[in-house]
mmCIF file of C-alpha atoms and ligand atoms in Angstrom:
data_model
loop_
_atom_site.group_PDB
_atom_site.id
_atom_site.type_symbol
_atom_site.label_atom_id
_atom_site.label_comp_id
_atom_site.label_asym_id
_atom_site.label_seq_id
_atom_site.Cartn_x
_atom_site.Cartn_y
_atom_site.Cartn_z
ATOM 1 C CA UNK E 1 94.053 80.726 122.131
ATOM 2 C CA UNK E 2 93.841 80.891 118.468
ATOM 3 C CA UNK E 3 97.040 81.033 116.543
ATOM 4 C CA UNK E 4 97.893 82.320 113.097
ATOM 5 C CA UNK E 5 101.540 81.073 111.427
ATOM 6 C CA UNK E 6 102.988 83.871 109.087
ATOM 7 C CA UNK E 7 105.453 82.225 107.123
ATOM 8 C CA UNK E 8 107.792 83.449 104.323
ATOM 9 C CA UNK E 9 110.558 83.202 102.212
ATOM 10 C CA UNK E 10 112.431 86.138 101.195
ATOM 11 C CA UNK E 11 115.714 85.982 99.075
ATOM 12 C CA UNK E 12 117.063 89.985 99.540
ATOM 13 C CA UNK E 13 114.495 90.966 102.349
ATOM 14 C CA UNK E 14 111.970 92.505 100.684
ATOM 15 C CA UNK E 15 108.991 89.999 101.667
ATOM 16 C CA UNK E 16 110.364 89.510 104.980
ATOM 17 C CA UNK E 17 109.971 93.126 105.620
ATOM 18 C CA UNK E 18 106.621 92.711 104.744
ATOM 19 C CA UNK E 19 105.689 89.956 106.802
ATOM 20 C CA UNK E 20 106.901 91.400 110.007
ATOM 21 C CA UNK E 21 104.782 94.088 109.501
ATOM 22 C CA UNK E 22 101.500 91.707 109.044
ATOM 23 C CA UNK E 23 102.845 89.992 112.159
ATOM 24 C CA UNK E 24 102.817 93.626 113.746
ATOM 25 C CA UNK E 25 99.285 93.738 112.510
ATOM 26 C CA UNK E 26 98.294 90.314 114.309
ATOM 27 C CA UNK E 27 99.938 91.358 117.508
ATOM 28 C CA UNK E 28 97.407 94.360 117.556
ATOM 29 C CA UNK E 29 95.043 91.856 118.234
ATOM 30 C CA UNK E 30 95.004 90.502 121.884
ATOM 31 C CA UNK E 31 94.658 86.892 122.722
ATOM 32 C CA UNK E 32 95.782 85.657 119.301
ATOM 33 C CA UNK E 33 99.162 83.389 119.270
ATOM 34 C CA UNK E 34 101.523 84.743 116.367
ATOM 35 C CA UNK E 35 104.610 82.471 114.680
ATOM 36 C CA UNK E 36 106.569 84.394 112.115
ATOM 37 C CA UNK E 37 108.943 82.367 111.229
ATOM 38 C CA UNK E 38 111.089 81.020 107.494
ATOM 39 C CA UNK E 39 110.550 77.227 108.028
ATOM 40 C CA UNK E 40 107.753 74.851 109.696
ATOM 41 C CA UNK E 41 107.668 71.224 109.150
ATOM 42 C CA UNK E 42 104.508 70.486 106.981
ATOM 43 C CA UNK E 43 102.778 68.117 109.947
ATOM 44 C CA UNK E 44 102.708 71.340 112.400
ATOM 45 C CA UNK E 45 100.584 73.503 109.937
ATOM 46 C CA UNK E 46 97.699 71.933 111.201
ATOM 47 C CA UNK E 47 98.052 73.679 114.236
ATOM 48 C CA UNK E 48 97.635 76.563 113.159
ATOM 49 C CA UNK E 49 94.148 78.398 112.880
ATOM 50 C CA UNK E 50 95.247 80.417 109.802
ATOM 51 C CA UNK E 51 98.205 80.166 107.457
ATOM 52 C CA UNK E 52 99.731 83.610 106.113
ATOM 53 C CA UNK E 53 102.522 82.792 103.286
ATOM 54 C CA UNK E 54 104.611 85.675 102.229
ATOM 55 C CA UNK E 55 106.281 84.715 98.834
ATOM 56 C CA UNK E 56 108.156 86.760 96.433
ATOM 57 C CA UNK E 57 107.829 86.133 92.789
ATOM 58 C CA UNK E 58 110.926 84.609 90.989
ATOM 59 C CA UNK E 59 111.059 83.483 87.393
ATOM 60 C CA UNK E 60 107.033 83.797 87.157
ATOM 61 C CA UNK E 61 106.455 81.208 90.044
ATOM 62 C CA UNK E 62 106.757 80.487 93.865
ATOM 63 C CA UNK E 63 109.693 79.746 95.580
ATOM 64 C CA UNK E 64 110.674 76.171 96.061
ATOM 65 C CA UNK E 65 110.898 75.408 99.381
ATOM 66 C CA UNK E 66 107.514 76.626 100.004
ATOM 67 C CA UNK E 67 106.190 74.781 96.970
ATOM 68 C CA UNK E 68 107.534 71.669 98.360
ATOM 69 C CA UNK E 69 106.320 72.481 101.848
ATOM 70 C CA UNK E 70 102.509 72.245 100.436
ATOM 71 C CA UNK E 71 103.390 69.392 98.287
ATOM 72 C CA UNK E 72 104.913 67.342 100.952
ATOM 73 C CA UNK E 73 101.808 68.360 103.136
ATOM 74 C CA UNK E 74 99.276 67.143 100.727
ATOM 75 C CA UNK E 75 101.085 63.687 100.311
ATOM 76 C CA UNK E 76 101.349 63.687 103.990
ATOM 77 C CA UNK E 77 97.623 64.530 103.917
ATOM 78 C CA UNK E 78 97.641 67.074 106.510
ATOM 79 C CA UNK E 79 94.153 68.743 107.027
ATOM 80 C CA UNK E 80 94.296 72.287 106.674
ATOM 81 C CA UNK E 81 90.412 72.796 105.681
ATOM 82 C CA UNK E 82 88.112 75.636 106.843
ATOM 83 C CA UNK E 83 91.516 77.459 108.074
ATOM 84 C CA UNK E 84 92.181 81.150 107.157
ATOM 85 C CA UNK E 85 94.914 81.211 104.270
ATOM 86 C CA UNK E 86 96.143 84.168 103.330
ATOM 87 C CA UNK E 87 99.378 85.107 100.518
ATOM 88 C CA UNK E 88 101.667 88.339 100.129
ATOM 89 C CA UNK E 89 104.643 89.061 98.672
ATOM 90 C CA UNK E 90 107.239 91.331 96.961
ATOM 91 C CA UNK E 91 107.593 90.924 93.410
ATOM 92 C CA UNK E 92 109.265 93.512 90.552
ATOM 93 C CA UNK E 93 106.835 92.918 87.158
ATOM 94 C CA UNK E 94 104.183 90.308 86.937
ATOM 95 C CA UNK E 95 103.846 89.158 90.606
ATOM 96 C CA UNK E 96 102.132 86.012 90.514
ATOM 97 C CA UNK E 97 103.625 83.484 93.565
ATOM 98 C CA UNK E 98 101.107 84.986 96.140
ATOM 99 C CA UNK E 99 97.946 83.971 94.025
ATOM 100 C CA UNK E 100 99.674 80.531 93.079
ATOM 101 C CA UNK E 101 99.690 80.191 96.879
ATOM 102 C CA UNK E 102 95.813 81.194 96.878
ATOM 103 C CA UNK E 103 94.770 78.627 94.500
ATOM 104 C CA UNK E 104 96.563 75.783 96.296
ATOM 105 C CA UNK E 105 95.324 76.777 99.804
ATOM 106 C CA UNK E 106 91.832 77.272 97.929
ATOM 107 C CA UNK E 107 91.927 74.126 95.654
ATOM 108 C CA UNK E 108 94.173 72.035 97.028
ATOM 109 C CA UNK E 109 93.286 71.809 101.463
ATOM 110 C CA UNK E 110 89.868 74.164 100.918
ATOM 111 C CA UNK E 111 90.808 76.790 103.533
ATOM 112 C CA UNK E 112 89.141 79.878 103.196
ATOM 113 C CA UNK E 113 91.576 82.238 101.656
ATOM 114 C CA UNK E 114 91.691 85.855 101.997
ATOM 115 C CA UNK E 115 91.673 87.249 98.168
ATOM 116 C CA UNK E 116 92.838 89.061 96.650
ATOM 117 C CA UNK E 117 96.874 88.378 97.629
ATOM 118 C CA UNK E 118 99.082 91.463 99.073
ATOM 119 C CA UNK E 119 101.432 92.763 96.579
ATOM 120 C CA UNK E 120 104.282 95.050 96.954
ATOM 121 C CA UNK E 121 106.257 96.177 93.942
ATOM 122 C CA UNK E 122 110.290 95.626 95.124
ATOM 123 C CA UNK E 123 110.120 97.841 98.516
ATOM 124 C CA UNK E 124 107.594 98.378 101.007
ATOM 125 C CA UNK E 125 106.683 101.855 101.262
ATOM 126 C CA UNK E 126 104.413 103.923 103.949
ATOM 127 C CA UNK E 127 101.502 102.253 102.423
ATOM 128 C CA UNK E 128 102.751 98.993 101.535
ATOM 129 C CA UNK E 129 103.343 98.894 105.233
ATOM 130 C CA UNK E 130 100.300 99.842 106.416
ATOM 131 C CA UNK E 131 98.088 97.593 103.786
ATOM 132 C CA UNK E 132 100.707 94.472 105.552
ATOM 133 C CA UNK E 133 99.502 95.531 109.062
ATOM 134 C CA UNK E 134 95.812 95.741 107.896
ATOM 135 C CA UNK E 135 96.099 92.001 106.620
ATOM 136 C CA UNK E 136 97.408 90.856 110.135
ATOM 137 C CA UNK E 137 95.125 92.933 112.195
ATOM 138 C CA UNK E 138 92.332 91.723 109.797
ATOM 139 C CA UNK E 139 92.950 88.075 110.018
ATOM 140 C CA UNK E 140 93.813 88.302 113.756
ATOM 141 C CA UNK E 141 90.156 89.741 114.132
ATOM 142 C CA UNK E 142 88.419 87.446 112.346
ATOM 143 C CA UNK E 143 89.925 84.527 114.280
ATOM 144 C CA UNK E 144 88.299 86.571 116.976
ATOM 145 C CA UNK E 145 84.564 86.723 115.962
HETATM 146 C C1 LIG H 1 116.460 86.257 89.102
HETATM 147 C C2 LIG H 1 115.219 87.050 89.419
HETATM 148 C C3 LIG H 1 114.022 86.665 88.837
HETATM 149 C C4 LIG H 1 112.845 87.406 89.106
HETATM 150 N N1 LIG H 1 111.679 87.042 88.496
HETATM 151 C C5 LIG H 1 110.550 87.791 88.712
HETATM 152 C C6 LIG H 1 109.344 87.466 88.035
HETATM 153 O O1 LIG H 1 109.237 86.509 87.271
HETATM 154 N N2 LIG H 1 108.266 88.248 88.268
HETATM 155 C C7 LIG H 1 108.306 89.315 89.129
HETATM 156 O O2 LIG H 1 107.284 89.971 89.326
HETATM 157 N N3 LIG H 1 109.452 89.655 89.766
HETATM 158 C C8 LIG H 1 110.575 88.920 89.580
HETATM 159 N N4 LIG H 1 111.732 89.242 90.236
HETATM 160 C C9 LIG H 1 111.746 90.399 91.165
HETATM 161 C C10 LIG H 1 111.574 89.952 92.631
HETATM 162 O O3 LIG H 1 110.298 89.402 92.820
HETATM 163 C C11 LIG H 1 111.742 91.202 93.534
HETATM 164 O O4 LIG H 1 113.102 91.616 93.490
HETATM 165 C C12 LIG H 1 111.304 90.985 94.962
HETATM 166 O O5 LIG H 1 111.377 92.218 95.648
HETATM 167 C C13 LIG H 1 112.171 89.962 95.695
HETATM 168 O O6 LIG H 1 111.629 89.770 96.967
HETATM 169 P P1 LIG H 1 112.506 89.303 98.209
HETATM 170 O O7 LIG H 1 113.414 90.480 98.599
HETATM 171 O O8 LIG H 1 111.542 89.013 99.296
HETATM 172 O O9 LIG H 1 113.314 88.109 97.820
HETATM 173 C C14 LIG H 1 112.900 88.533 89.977
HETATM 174 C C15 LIG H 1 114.126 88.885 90.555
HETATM 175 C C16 LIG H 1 115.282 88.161 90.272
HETATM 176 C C17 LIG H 1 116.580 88.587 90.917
#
């Protein structure tokens, strides 16, 4: 069965809000495995058949437990190419952790990255929850095809 991992960090609950609503999305989708969880250990990524991070934006830049989780993964060399990466996140002004994520995912372990990233401004409204659950459902699906 294919599986995606949503993982996130959230600091005041903002991004975790939003990725329980992308894993609500995924679940739409039968017959796809979903893990939402705060921590995985950088050899069980490759499990996975796509990688969601949710990361808010602090002091311009990702948080670092999830830039160390990607560091320690390449040094580790863990495979993670031609899997589904995808990035969201809260953030209050300039927003730029979720693309950060992108470009590693991208440069970095060449999975196929969904682009552009999901940004919510602080809270997730009606349609900041709907646009999460579109990004799960949308990944689920295309693990599908
Ligand atoms: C100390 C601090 C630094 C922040 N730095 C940024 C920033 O550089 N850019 C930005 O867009 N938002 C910034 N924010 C706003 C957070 O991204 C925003 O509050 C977000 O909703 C936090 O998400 P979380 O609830 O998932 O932790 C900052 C917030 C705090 C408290």
């Amino acid at each position: 069965m294919p599986s995606i991992l949503i993982l996130y960090y959230s600091r005041t609950g903002n991004t975790e809000k939003m990725a329980q609503a992308v894993a609500a999305g995924a679940r739409t989708v039968q017959r796809v495995e979903v893990e939402l969880t705060y921590h995985v250990e950088p050899e069980n990524l490759s499990s996975f058949d796509a990688i969601l991070v949710g990361v808010p934006t602090y002091h311009h830049d990702m948080t670092v437990d999830i830039k160390s989780l990607f560091e320690e993964a390449a040094e580790k060399r863990i495979s993670l190419k031609g899997k589904i990466g995808a990035a969201f996140g809260s953030y209050g002004w300039s927003g730029e952790a979720p693309r950060l994520v992108l470009e590693i995912m991208q440069n970095k372990f060449e999975m196929r990255i969904i682009d552009p990233p999901l940004l919510v401004k602080y809270t997730l409204d009606s349609a900041g929850l709907e646009r999460c659950r579109v990004l799960g459902r949308t990944v689920a699906e295309r693990l599908m095809m």
